[in-house]
CSV table of C-alpha atoms in Angstrom, one decimal:
chain,number,residue,atom,x,y,z
A,1,MET,CA,-38.8,19.2,28.4
A,2,SER,CA,-40.8,16.5,30.2
A,3,SER,CA,-43.5,19.0,31.0
A,4,HIS,CA,-44.6,19.0,27.4
A,5,SER,CA,-47.4,16.6,26.4
A,6,PRO,CA,-46.7,14.7,23.2
A,7,GLU,CA,-49.3,16.8,21.4
A,8,VAL,CA,-47.6,20.1,22.4
A,9,ALA,CA,-44.2,18.7,21.5
A,10,GLU,CA,-45.5,17.5,18.1
A,11,HIS,CA,-47.0,20.9,17.5
A,12,ARG,CA,-43.7,22.6,18.4
A,13,TYR,CA,-41.5,20.6,16.0
A,14,ARG,CA,-43.7,19.7,13.1
A,15,GLN,CA,-43.4,22.0,10.1
A,16,HIS,CA,-46.7,23.0,8.5
A,17,HIS,CA,-46.2,21.2,5.2
A,18,PHE,CA,-46.1,17.8,6.9
A,19,VAL,CA,-49.3,16.0,8.0
A,20,THR,CA,-47.7,14.3,11.0
A,21,ALA,CA,-44.4,14.3,12.9
A,22,GLY,CA,-43.8,10.7,11.7
A,23,GLN,CA,-44.1,11.8,8.1
A,24,GLN,CA,-41.6,14.5,8.8
A,25,LEU,CA,-39.1,12.1,10.3
A,26,ASP,CA,-39.6,9.6,7.4
A,27,THR,CA,-39.0,12.4,4.9
A,28,SER,CA,-35.8,13.5,6.7
A,29,LYS,CA,-34.5,9.9,6.8
A,30,THR,CA,-35.1,9.4,3.1
A,31,GLY,CA,-33.2,12.7,2.4
A,32,MET,CA,-30.4,11.3,4.5
A,33,TRP,CA,-30.4,8.0,2.6
A,34,LEU,CA,-30.1,9.9,-0.7
A,35,PHE,CA,-27.1,11.7,0.7
A,36,LEU,CA,-25.6,8.4,1.9
A,37,ALA,CA,-26.1,6.9,-1.6
A,38,THR,CA,-23.9,9.8,-3.0
A,39,GLU,CA,-21.3,9.0,-0.3
A,40,ILE,CA,-21.3,5.3,-1.3
A,41,LEU,CA,-20.8,6.3,-5.0
A,42,MET,CA,-17.9,8.7,-4.1
A,43,PHE,CA,-16.1,6.0,-2.1
A,44,GLY,CA,-17.1,3.5,-4.7
A,45,GLY,CA,-15.0,5.2,-7.4
A,46,LEU,CA,-11.9,4.7,-5.2
A,47,PHE,CA,-12.9,1.1,-4.4
A,48,VAL,CA,-13.2,0.3,-8.1
A,49,GLY,CA,-9.9,2.0,-9.0
A,50,TYR,CA,-8.2,0.1,-6.1
A,51,GLY,CA,-9.6,-3.3,-7.2
A,52,LEU,CA,-8.7,-2.8,-10.9
A,53,MET,CA,-5.1,-1.7,-10.1
A,54,GLN,CA,-4.8,-4.7,-7.7
A,55,GLY,CA,-5.6,-6.9,-10.7
A,56,VAL,CA,-2.9,-5.1,-12.8
A,57,TYR,CA,-0.1,-4.9,-10.2
A,58,PRO,CA,-0.9,-7.8,-7.7
A,59,GLU,CA,2.8,-8.1,-6.6
A,60,ALA,CA,3.0,-4.3,-5.7
A,61,TRP,CA,-0.3,-4.6,-3.8
A,62,VAL,CA,0.9,-7.6,-1.7
A,63,ALA,CA,4.3,-5.8,-1.1
A,64,GLY,CA,2.4,-2.6,-0.1
A,65,HIS,CA,0.0,-4.3,2.3
A,66,HIS,CA,3.0,-5.9,4.1
A,67,HIS,CA,3.8,-2.4,5.3
A,68,LEU,CA,0.4,-2.1,7.0
A,69,ASP,CA,-0.1,-3.2,10.6
A,70,ARG,CA,-3.1,-5.5,10.6
A,71,VAL,CA,-3.3,-5.5,14.4
A,72,LEU,CA,-3.7,-1.7,14.5
A,73,GLY,CA,-6.3,-2.0,11.6
A,74,ALA,CA,-8.2,-4.7,13.6
A,75,VAL,CA,-8.2,-2.5,16.8
A,76,ASN,CA,-9.5,0.4,14.8
A,77,THR,CA,-12.3,-1.9,13.4
A,78,VAL,CA,-13.3,-2.8,16.9
A,79,PHE,CA,-13.3,0.8,17.9
A,80,LEU,CA,-15.6,1.8,15.1
A,81,LEU,CA,-18.0,-1.2,15.6
A,82,CYS,CA,-18.2,-0.3,19.3
A,83,SER,CA,-18.8,3.4,18.4
A,84,SER,CA,-21.6,2.3,16.1
A,85,PHE,CA,-23.2,0.3,18.9
A,86,SER,CA,-23.1,3.3,21.3
A,87,MET,CA,-24.5,5.5,18.6
A,88,VAL,CA,-27.5,3.3,18.0
A,89,MET,CA,-28.0,3.2,21.8
A,90,ALA,CA,-27.9,7.0,21.8
A,91,VAL,CA,-30.7,7.0,19.2
A,92,HIS,CA,-32.6,4.4,21.2
A,93,TYR,CA,-32.4,6.5,24.4
A,94,ALA,CA,-33.1,9.8,22.6
A,95,SER,CA,-36.3,8.2,21.2
A,96,THR,CA,-37.4,7.0,24.6
A,97,ASP,CA,-36.9,10.2,26.6
A,98,GLN,CA,-33.8,9.1,28.5
A,99,LYS,CA,-31.7,12.2,28.4
A,100,SER,CA,-28.7,11.3,30.6
A,101,LYS,CA,-28.2,7.9,28.8
A,102,THR,CA,-28.4,9.7,25.5
A,103,VAL,CA,-25.6,12.1,26.5
A,104,LEU,CA,-23.5,9.3,28.0
A,105,ASN,CA,-23.8,7.1,24.8
A,106,LEU,CA,-22.9,10.1,22.6
A,107,GLY,CA,-19.9,10.6,24.8
A,108,ILE,CA,-18.8,7.0,24.4
A,109,THR,CA,-19.2,7.3,20.7
A,110,LEU,CA,-17.0,10.4,20.7
A,111,ALA,CA,-14.3,8.6,22.8
A,112,PHE,CA,-14.2,5.7,20.3
A,113,ALA,CA,-14.0,8.1,17.4
A,114,PHE,CA,-11.1,9.9,19.0
A,115,ALA,CA,-9.3,6.6,19.7
A,116,PHE,CA,-9.7,5.7,16.1
A,117,LEU,CA,-8.1,8.9,14.9
A,118,VAL,CA,-5.2,8.5,17.5
A,119,ILE,CA,-4.4,5.1,16.0
A,120,LYS,CA,-4.7,6.5,12.5
A,121,TYR,CA,-2.2,9.2,13.5
A,122,ILE,CA,0.2,6.6,14.8
A,123,GLU,CA,-0.1,4.7,11.6
A,124,TYR,CA,0.3,7.8,9.4
A,125,SER,CA,3.4,9.1,11.2
A,126,HIS,CA,5.0,5.7,11.0
A,127,LYS,CA,4.5,5.7,7.3
A,128,PHE,CA,5.7,9.2,6.7
A,129,HIS,CA,8.8,8.3,8.6
A,130,GLU,CA,9.5,5.2,6.5
A,131,GLY,CA,8.9,7.0,3.2
A,132,LEU,CA,5.7,5.0,2.5
A,133,LEU,CA,4.1,8.0,0.7
A,134,PRO,CA,1.8,8.3,-2.3
A,135,GLY,CA,2.9,8.8,-5.9
A,136,ARG,CA,6.2,10.5,-6.6
A,137,TYR,CA,6.8,11.1,-2.9
A,138,PHE,CA,7.2,7.4,-2.3
A,139,ARG,CA,10.9,6.7,-1.4
A,140,LEU,CA,11.5,3.5,-3.3
A,141,ALA,CA,15.3,3.5,-2.5
A,142,GLU,CA,14.5,3.2,1.2
A,143,VAL,CA,11.6,0.9,0.9
A,144,GLY,CA,12.5,-1.5,-1.9
A,145,GLY,CA,10.2,-3.8,-3.8
A,146,PRO,CA,7.9,-3.1,-6.7
A,147,PRO,CA,7.8,0.6,-7.7
A,148,GLN,CA,4.0,0.5,-8.2
A,149,GLN,CA,3.7,0.4,-4.4
A,150,ALA,CA,3.7,4.2,-4.9
A,151,MET,CA,0.2,3.8,-6.4
A,152,PHE,CA,-0.9,1.4,-3.6
A,153,PHE,CA,0.0,4.1,-1.1
A,154,GLY,CA,-1.8,6.7,-3.2
A,155,PHE,CA,-5.0,4.6,-2.8
A,156,TYR,CA,-4.2,3.9,0.8
A,157,PHE,CA,-3.8,7.6,1.8
A,158,MET,CA,-6.7,8.8,-0.4
A,159,MET,CA,-9.2,6.1,0.9
A,160,THR,CA,-8.2,6.2,4.6
A,161,GLY,CA,-7.7,10.0,4.4
A,162,ILE,CA,-11.2,10.7,3.1
A,163,HIS,CA,-12.6,8.1,5.6
A,164,GLY,CA,-10.7,9.8,8.4
A,165,PHE,CA,-12.0,13.2,7.3
A,166,HIS,CA,-15.5,11.7,7.6
A,167,VAL,CA,-14.7,10.6,11.1
A,168,LEU,CA,-13.6,14.1,11.9
A,169,ILE,CA,-16.8,15.6,10.6
A,170,GLY,CA,-18.7,12.9,12.6
A,171,ILE,CA,-16.9,14.0,15.8
A,172,ILE,CA,-18.0,17.6,15.3
A,173,LEU,CA,-21.6,16.5,14.6
A,174,ILE,CA,-21.7,14.2,17.6
A,175,ALA,CA,-20.2,16.9,19.9
A,176,TRP,CA,-23.0,19.2,18.7
A,177,LEU,CA,-25.6,16.5,19.4
A,178,MET,CA,-24.2,16.1,22.9
A,179,VAL,CA,-24.6,19.8,23.6
A,180,ARG,CA,-28.2,19.7,22.2
A,181,ALA,CA,-29.1,16.5,24.1
A,182,ASN,CA,-27.7,17.9,27.3
A,183,ARG,CA,-29.9,21.0,26.8
A,184,GLY,CA,-32.9,18.8,26.5
A,185,ASP,CA,-33.7,19.4,22.8
A,186,PHE,CA,-34.5,15.8,22.1
A,187,SER,CA,-37.5,13.7,23.1
A,188,SER,CA,-39.6,10.9,21.8
A,189,ALA,CA,-41.5,13.5,19.8
A,190,TYR,CA,-38.4,14.9,18.2
A,191,PHE,CA,-35.0,13.2,17.8
A,192,THR,CA,-34.4,13.6,14.1
A,193,PRO,CA,-30.8,15.0,14.3
A,194,VAL,CA,-29.7,12.1,16.5
A,195,ASP,CA,-31.3,9.6,14.1
A,196,LEU,CA,-29.8,11.2,10.9
A,197,ILE,CA,-26.2,11.7,12.3
A,198,GLY,CA,-26.5,8.1,13.6
A,199,LEU,CA,-27.2,7.0,10.0
A,200,TYR,CA,-24.1,9.0,8.8
A,201,TRP,CA,-22.0,7.4,11.6
A,202,HIS,CA,-23.0,3.9,10.7
A,203,LEU,CA,-22.1,4.6,7.0
A,204,VAL,CA,-18.6,5.7,8.1
A,205,ASP,CA,-18.4,2.3,10.0
A,206,LEU,CA,-19.8,0.5,6.9
A,207,ILE,CA,-17.1,1.9,4.6
A,208,TRP,CA,-14.4,0.9,7.1
A,209,ILE,CA,-15.8,-2.6,7.2
A,210,TYR,CA,-14.8,-2.9,3.5
A,211,LEU,CA,-11.6,-0.8,3.8
A,212,PHE,CA,-10.1,-2.9,6.5
A,213,PRO,CA,-10.0,-6.3,4.7
A,214,LEU,CA,-9.2,-4.7,1.3
A,215,LEU,CA,-6.2,-2.6,2.6
A,216,TYR,CA,-4.9,-4.6,5.5
A,217,LEU,CA,-5.8,-8.3,4.8
A,218,ILE,CA,-5.0,-9.0,1.2
A,219,SER,CA,-2.3,-11.6,0.7
B,1,MET,CA,-46.5,9.8,16.2
B,2,SER,CA,-47.5,6.4,14.8
B,3,GLU,CA,-44.2,5.8,12.9
B,4,GLN,CA,-42.1,6.8,15.9
B,5,ALA,CA,-43.9,4.4,18.2
B,6,HIS,CA,-42.1,1.3,17.0
B,7,SER,CA,-38.7,2.6,18.3
B,8,LYS,CA,-40.3,2.9,21.7
B,9,SER,CA,-41.4,-0.6,21.9
B,10,HIS,CA,-38.4,-2.7,20.9
B,11,SER,CA,-35.7,-3.4,23.4
B,12,PRO,CA,-32.0,-2.6,22.8
B,13,LEU,CA,-31.0,-6.3,23.1
B,14,PRO,CA,-30.8,-6.9,19.3
B,15,TYR,CA,-28.2,-4.1,19.1
B,16,LEU,CA,-26.0,-5.8,21.6
B,17,LEU,CA,-26.3,-9.2,19.8
B,18,THR,CA,-25.5,-7.4,16.5
B,19,LEU,CA,-22.3,-5.9,18.1
B,20,ILE,CA,-21.2,-9.3,19.4
B,21,ALA,CA,-21.8,-10.8,15.9
B,22,LEU,CA,-19.8,-8.0,14.3
B,23,LEU,CA,-16.9,-8.5,16.6
B,24,ILE,CA,-16.9,-12.2,16.1
B,25,LEU,CA,-17.0,-11.7,12.3
B,26,THR,CA,-14.0,-9.3,12.6
B,27,GLY,CA,-12.1,-12.0,14.3
B,28,VAL,CA,-13.1,-14.5,11.6
B,29,THR,CA,-12.0,-12.2,8.8
B,30,VAL,CA,-8.6,-11.6,10.5
B,31,GLY,CA,-8.2,-15.3,11.1
B,32,ALA,CA,-9.2,-16.1,7.5
B,33,SER,CA,-6.5,-13.7,6.2
B,34,TYR,CA,-3.8,-16.0,7.7
B,35,VAL,CA,-5.3,-19.1,5.9
B,36,ASP,CA,-4.2,-19.8,2.4
B,37,PHE,CA,-7.3,-20.8,0.4
B,38,GLY,CA,-5.2,-21.7,-2.7
B,39,SER,CA,-5.4,-18.5,-4.6
B,40,SER,CA,-5.4,-14.9,-3.6
B,41,THR,CA,-8.7,-14.5,-5.5
B,42,VAL,CA,-10.4,-17.0,-3.2
B,43,ASN,CA,-9.0,-15.1,-0.1
B,44,VAL,CA,-10.4,-11.8,-1.5
B,45,ILE,CA,-13.8,-13.4,-2.1
B,46,VAL,CA,-13.9,-14.9,1.4
B,47,ALA,CA,-12.9,-11.5,2.9
B,48,MET,CA,-15.6,-9.7,0.8
B,49,LEU,CA,-18.3,-12.1,1.7
B,50,ILE,CA,-17.6,-11.6,5.5
B,51,ALA,CA,-17.5,-7.8,5.0
B,52,THR,CA,-20.8,-8.0,3.1
B,53,LEU,CA,-22.3,-10.0,6.0
B,54,LYS,CA,-21.1,-7.4,8.5
B,55,ALA,CA,-22.3,-4.5,6.3
B,56,SER,CA,-25.8,-6.2,6.0
B,57,LEU,CA,-26.0,-6.4,9.8
B,58,VAL,CA,-25.1,-2.8,10.2
B,59,ALA,CA,-27.6,-1.6,7.5
B,60,LEU,CA,-30.5,-3.8,8.6
B,61,ILE,CA,-30.2,-3.4,12.4
B,62,PHE,CA,-28.1,-0.4,13.3
B,63,MET,CA,-29.4,1.7,10.4
B,64,HIS,CA,-33.0,0.3,11.0
B,65,LEU,CA,-33.6,-0.7,7.4
B,66,ARG,CA,-35.3,-3.8,8.8
B,67,HIS,CA,-38.1,-1.6,10.2
B,68,ASP,CA,-37.9,1.3,7.7
B,69,LYS,CA,-40.0,2.2,4.7
B,70,PRO,CA,-38.8,0.1,1.7
B,71,LEU,CA,-37.9,3.4,-0.2
B,72,ASN,CA,-34.8,3.8,1.9
B,73,SER,CA,-33.7,0.2,1.2
B,74,ILE,CA,-34.3,0.8,-2.5
B,75,ILE,CA,-32.1,3.9,-2.4
B,76,PHE,CA,-29.3,2.0,-0.6
B,77,VAL,CA,-29.4,-1.0,-2.9
B,78,SER,CA,-29.6,1.1,-6.1
B,79,SER,CA,-26.4,2.9,-5.1
B,80,LEU,CA,-24.8,-0.6,-4.8
B,81,ILE,CA,-26.2,-1.6,-8.2
B,82,PHE,CA,-24.8,1.4,-9.9
B,83,LEU,CA,-21.4,0.7,-8.2
B,84,GLY,CA,-21.6,-2.8,-9.7
B,85,ILE,CA,-22.2,-1.3,-13.1
B,86,LEU,CA,-19.2,1.0,-12.7
B,87,LEU,CA,-17.0,-1.9,-11.6
B,88,GLY,CA,-18.2,-4.3,-14.3
B,89,PHE,CA,-17.7,-1.9,-17.2
B,90,CYS,CA,-14.3,-0.7,-15.9
B,91,MET,CA,-13.2,-4.4,-15.6
B,92,ILE,CA,-14.2,-5.1,-19.2
B,93,ASP,CA,-12.3,-2.0,-20.3
B,94,VAL,CA,-9.0,-2.9,-18.4
B,95,GLN,CA,-9.1,-6.5,-19.6
B,96,SER,CA,-9.9,-5.9,-23.2
B,97,ARG,CA,-8.3,-2.5,-24.0
B,98,GLU,CA,-4.8,-3.8,-24.5
B,99,ARG,CA,-5.9,-5.7,-27.6
B,100,VAL,CA,-7.5,-2.7,-29.2
B,101,TYR,CA,-5.4,0.2,-28.0
B,102,PRO,CA,-2.1,-0.7,-26.2
B,103,THR,CA,-1.7,1.4,-23.1
B,104,GLY,CA,1.4,-0.2,-21.8
B,105,LEU,CA,-0.2,-0.2,-18.4
B,106,ARG,CA,1.9,-3.1,-17.2
B,107,GLN,CA,5.1,-2.1,-18.9
B,108,VAL,CA,5.9,0.8,-16.5
B,109,ASP,CA,9.0,-0.2,-14.6
B,110,PRO,CA,8.3,-4.0,-14.3
B,111,PRO,CA,9.7,-5.1,-11.0
B,112,ALA,CA,12.7,-7.5,-11.0
B,113,GLY,CA,11.5,-11.1,-10.7
B,114,ALA,CA,8.0,-10.4,-11.9
B,115,ALA,CA,6.6,-12.4,-14.8
B,116,LYS,CA,7.6,-11.1,-18.2
B,117,ILE,CA,4.8,-9.4,-19.8
B,118,VAL,CA,4.5,-9.8,-23.5
B,119,PRO,CA,3.8,-6.5,-25.1
B,120,ALA,CA,0.6,-6.3,-27.0
B,121,PRO,CA,1.0,-6.1,-30.8
B,122,ALA,CA,1.0,-2.6,-32.2
B,123,PRO,CA,-2.2,-1.5,-33.8
B,124,PRO,CA,-2.2,-1.7,-37.6
B,125,ALA,CA,-0.7,1.4,-39.0
B,126,PRO,CA,-3.2,3.7,-40.7
B,127,ALA,CA,-3.2,3.1,-44.5
B,128,HIS,CA,-1.6,5.9,-46.5
B,129,HIS,CA,-2.7,6.7,-50.0
């Protein structure tokens, strides 16, 4: 890959309808931001519903949140923040032709993402065991307290579930980036996939930044 | 090539400082959740302000909005504005609907010990002729 001069590399990746490779990258980024806006609006509907129902049933929300482990939630926040850092470092190294460091940082990101899902698995299995399930599956007789906790856990599982699904998609995408980076596909002339999946990964982090205090820290 | 050049020049140090700031703010938000600010609304507002500060750091530095074309920031902020519109109108609905059209939203199995909710007056019966 390093044998290519920037001009050759630019010629290789730039599609004919773009004037420069820079214009092509900017266009890709704007497309990604439009997608991220739809993601924000999708999660936003859940956030709005969660906030409104918290106003209607505050005592059920407080009781429900007492069943969440804020230490595990905080640990997961740290994992996601660190993975965001390693992701941005991967973008930095990909854009400065440092292949092995790109692969290494993608690997670190992947490790943090797996750690996040392992903690999520521990939390979920604990809740399944205790009957803290959404809607009509909520076992009120075992748990006690306000019955509207069933709705709280409906929001909890829907919000963390869709977020966890995004982490899973991110793991697949980052693994794919690792394979491509290792193959030498990326250079300062072309690193668009790393940049765009980086944006996606930061959005997953950004949504968790709001989920964590809303779900785990209300009192 | 020109637009990509900027990512070559700047050092990764701001990323590390951002990570440290984010970790400190996570500690602050966990710590603040143990403090009683008087009402749960104030606690929620404090938590949301810290979360917004963290989200701004992620968007500006990790997601490069600081150096990006303004168009991407406009897209991002406009999605937040539309989210605000959704939240605002839904809040107006939930808080005012009971007076117009009783939904009994709060009357479903009120928990023991919770404040008694006075049922909203029934809507006037349609006039028969």
